[in-house]
Coordinates of N, CA and C and ligand atoms in Angstrom, one line a residue:
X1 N -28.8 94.3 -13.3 CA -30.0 94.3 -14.1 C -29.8 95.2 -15.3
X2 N -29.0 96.7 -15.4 CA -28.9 97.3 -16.4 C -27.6 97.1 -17.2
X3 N -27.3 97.1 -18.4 CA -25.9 97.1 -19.0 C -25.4 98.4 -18.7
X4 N -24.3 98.5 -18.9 CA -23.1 99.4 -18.6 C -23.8 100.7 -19.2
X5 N -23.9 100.6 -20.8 CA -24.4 102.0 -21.3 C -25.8 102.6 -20.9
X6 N -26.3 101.6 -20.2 CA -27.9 102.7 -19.4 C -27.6 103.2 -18.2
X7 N -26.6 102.5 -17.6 CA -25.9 103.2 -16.7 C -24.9 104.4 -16.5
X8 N -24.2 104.2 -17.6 CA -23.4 105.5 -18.2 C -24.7 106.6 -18.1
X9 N -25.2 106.5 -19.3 CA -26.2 107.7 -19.4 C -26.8 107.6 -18.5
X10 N -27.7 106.9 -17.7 CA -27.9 107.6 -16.1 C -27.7 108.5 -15.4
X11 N -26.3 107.8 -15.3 CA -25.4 108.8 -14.4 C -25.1 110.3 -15.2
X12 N -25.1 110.0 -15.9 CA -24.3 111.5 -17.2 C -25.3 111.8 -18.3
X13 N -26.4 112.2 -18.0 CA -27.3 112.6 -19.1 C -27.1 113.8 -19.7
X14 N -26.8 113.7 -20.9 CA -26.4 115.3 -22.0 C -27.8 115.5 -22.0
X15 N -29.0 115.6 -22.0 CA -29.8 116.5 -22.5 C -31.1 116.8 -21.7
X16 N -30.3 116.1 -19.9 CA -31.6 116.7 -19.0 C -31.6 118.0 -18.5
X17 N -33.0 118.7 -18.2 CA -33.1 120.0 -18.0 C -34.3 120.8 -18.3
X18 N -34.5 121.6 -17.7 CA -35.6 122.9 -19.1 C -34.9 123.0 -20.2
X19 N -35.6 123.0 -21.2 CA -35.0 123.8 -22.8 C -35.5 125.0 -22.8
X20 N -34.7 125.8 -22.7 CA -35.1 127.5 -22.8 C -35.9 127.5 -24.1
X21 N -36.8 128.4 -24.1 CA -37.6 128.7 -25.9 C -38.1 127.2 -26.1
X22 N -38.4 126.4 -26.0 CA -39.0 125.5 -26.4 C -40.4 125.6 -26.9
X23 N -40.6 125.3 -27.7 CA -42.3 125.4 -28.2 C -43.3 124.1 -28.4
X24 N -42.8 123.1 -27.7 CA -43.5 122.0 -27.4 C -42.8 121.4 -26.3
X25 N -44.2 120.6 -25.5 CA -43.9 120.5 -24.3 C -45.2 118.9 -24.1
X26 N -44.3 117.7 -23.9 CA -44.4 116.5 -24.1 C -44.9 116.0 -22.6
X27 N -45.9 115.9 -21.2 CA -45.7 115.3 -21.0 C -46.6 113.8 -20.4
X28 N -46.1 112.9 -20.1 CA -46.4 111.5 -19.8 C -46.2 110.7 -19.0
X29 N -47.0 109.9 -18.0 CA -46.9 108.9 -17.1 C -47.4 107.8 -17.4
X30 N -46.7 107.1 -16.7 CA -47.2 105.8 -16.1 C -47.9 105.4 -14.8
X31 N -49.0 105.0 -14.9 CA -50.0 105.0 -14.2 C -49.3 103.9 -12.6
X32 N -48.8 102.8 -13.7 CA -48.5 101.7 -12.8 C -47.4 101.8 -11.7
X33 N -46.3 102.4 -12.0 CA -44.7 102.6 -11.4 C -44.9 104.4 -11.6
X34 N -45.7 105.0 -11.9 CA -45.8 106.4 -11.2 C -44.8 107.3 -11.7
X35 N -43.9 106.8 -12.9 CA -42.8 107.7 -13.7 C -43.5 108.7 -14.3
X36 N -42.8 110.0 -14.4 CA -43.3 111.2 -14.8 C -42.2 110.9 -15.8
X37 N -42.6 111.7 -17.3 CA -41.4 112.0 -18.3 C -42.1 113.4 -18.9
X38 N -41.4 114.3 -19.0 CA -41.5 115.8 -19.9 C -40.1 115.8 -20.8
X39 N -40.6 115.8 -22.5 CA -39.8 116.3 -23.0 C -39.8 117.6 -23.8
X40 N -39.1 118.3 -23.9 CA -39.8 119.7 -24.7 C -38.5 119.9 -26.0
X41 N -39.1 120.2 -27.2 CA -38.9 120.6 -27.6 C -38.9 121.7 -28.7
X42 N -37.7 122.1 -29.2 CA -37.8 123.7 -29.5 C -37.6 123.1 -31.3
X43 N -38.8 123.8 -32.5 CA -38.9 122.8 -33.3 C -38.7 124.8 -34.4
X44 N -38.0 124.8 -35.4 CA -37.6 126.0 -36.3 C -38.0 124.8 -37.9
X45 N -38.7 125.6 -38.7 CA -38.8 124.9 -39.9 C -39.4 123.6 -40.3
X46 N -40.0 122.9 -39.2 CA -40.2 121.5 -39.0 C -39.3 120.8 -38.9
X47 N -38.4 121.0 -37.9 CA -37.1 120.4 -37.7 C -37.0 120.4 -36.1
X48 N -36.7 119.8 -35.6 CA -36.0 119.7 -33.9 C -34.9 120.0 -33.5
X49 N -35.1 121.7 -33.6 CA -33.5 122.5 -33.0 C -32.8 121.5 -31.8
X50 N -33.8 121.3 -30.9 CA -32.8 121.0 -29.5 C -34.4 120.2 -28.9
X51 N -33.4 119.3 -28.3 CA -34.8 118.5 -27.0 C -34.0 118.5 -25.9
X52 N -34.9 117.9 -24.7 CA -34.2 118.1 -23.9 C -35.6 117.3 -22.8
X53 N -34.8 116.5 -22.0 CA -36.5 116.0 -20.9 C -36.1 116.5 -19.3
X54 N -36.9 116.0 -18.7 CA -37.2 116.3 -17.3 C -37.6 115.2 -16.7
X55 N -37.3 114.0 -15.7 CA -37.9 112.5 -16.0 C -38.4 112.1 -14.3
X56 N -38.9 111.8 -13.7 CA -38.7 111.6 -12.4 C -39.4 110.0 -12.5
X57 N -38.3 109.5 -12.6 CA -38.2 108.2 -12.7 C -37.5 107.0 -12.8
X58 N -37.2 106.1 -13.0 CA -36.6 105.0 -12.7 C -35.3 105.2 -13.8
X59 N -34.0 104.3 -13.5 CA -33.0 104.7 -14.8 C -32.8 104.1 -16.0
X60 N -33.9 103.4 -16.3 CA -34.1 103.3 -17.4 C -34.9 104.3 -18.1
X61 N -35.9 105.1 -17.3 CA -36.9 106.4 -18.1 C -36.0 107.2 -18.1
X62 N -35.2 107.4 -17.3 CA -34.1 108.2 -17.5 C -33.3 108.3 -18.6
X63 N -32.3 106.8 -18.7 CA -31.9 106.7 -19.9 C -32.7 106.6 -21.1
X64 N -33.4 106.3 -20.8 CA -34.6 106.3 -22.1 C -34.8 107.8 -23.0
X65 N -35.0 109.0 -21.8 CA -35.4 110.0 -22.3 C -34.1 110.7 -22.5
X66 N -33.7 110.3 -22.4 CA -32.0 111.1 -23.1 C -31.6 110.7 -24.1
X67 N -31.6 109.1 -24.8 CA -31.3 109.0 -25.7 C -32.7 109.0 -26.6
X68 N -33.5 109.3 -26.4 CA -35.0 109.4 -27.2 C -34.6 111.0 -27.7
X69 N -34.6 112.4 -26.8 CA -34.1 113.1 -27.1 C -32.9 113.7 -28.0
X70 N -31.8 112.8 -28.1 CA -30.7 113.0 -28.9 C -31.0 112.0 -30.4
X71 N -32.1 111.4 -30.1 CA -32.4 110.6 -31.6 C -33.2 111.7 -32.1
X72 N -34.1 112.6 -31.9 CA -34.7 113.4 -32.5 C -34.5 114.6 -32.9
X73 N -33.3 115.1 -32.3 CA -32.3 116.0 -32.8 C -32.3 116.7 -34.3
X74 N -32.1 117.5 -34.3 CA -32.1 117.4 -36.3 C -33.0 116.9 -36.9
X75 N -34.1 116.0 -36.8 CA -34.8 115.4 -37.6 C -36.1 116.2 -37.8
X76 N -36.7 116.5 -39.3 CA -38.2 117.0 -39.6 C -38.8 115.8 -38.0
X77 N -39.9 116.7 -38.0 CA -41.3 116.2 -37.2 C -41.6 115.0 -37.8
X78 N -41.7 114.7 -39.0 CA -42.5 113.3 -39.5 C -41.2 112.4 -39.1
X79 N -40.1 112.6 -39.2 CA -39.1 111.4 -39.1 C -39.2 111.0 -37.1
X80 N -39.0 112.2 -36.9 CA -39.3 112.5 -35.5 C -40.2 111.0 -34.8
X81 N -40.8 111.3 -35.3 CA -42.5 110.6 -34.9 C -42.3 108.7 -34.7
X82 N -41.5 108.9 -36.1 CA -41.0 107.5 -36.3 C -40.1 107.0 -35.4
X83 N -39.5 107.4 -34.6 CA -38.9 106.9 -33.5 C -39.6 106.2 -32.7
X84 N -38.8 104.9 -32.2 CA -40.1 103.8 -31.5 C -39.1 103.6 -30.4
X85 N -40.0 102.8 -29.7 CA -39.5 102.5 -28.2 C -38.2 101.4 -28.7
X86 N -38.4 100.3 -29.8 CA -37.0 100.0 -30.1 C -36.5 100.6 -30.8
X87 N -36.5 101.4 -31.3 CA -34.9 102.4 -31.2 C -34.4 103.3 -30.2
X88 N -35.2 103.0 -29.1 CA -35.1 103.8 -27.9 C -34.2 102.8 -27.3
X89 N -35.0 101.2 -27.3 CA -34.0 100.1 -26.8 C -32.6 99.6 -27.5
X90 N -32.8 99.7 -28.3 CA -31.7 99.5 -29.6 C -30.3 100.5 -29.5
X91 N -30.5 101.8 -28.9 CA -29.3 102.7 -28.7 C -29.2 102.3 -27.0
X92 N -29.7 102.1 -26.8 CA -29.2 101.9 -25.1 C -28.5 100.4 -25.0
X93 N -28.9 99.6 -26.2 CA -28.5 98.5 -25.8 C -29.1 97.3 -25.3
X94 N -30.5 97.4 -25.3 CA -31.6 97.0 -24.4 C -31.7 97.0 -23.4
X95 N -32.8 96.6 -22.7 CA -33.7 96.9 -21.4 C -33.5 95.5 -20.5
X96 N -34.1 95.4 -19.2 CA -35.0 94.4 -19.1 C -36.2 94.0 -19.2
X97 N -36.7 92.8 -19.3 CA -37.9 92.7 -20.2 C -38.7 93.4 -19.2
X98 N -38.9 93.8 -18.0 CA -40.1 94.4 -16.9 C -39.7 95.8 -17.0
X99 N -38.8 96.4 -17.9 CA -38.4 97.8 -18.1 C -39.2 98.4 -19.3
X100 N -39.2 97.6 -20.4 CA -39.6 97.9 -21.4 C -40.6 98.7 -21.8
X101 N -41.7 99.4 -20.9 CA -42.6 100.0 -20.3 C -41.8 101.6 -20.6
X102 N -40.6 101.5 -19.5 CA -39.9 102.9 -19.5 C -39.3 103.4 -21.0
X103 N -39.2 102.7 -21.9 CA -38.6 103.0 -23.4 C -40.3 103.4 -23.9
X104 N -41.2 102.8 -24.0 CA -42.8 103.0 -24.4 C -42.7 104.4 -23.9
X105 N -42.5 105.1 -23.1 CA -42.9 106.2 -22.3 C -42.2 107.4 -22.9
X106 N -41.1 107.1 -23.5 CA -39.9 107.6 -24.3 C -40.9 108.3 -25.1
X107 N -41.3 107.4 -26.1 CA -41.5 107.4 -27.4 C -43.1 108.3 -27.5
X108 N -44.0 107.8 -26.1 CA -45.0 108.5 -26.1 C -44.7 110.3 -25.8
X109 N -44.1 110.5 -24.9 CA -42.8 111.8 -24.5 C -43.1 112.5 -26.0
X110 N -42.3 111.5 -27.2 CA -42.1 112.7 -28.0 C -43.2 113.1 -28.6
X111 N -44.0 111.9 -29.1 CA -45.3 112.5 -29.6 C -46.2 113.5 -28.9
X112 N -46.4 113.0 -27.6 CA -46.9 114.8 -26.8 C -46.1 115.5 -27.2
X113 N -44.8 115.8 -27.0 CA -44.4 117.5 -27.6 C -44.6 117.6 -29.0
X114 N -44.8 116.8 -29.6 CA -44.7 116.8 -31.3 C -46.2 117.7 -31.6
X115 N -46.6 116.9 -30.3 CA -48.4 117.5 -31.0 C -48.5 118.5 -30.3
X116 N -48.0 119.0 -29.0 CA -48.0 120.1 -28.2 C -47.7 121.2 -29.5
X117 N -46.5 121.5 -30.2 CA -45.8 122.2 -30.9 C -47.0 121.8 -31.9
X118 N -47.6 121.3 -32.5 CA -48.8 121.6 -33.9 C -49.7 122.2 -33.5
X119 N -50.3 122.0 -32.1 CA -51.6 122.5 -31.7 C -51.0 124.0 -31.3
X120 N -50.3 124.1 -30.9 CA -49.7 125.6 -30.1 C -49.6 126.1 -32.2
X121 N -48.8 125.7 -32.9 CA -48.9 126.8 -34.4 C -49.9 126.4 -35.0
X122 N -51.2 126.1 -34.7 CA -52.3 125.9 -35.2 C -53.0 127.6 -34.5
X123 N -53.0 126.9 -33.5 CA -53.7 128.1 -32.6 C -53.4 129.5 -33.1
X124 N -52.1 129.5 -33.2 CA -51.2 131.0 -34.0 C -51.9 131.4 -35.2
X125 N -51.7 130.2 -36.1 CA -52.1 130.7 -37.2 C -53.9 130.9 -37.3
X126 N -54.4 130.8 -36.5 CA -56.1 131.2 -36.8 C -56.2 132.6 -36.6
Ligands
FES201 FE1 -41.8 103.0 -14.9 FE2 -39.3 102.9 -15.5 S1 -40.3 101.8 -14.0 S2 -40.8 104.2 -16.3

């Protein structure tokens, strides 16, 4: 059902875990198949030092939120944002079509931490 490279990353995710210091904190389910996804990231200058998720869910949310993570790396917040579920499916290599849900969840992931991390330096700065 999966191609090789959703499977690789599966098995070998570089960027699952807590992120120490993180200052946004992403998270999102799926109501229907019950996947949990947390990504957090730690954001200096309007930039995305480091991400990193936490996923309890199927291996494509898995693979999803690892390479969702490593796409936002380095990028300002606005570029950030612009990441979509197909570029989520596009670096994995695609999905199957009843997966496609788990890349959606990706991309929702970052925008919660995105907006976690504005409302948390909003709050600061009042
Ligand atoms: Fe729901 Fe994958 S089956 S996130």
């Amino acid at each position: 059902m999966y191609n090789e490279k959703v499977l690789k990353i599966f098995e070998n995710p570089k960027n699952a875990g807590l992120l120490k210091g993180a200052n946004g904190v992403g998270k999102v389910g799926n109501m229907q198949c019950g996947d949990v996804m947390k990504v957090y990231v730690l954001v200096e200058h309007d930039k995305i030092k480091d991400a990193k998720f936490k996923t309890f869910g199927c291996v494509s949310a898995i693979a999803s939120s690892d390479v969702a993570c490593e796409m936002i790396k380095g990028k300002h917040l606005d570029d950030a944002l612009k990441v979509t579920n197909k570029d989520v499916m596009e670096a994995l290599g695609g999905l199957p079509p009843q997966k496609v849900h788990c890349s959606v969840l990706a991309q929702e992931a970052i925008e919660a931490a995105i907006t976690d991390y504005k409302k948390s330096t909003e709050k600061k700065k009042k």
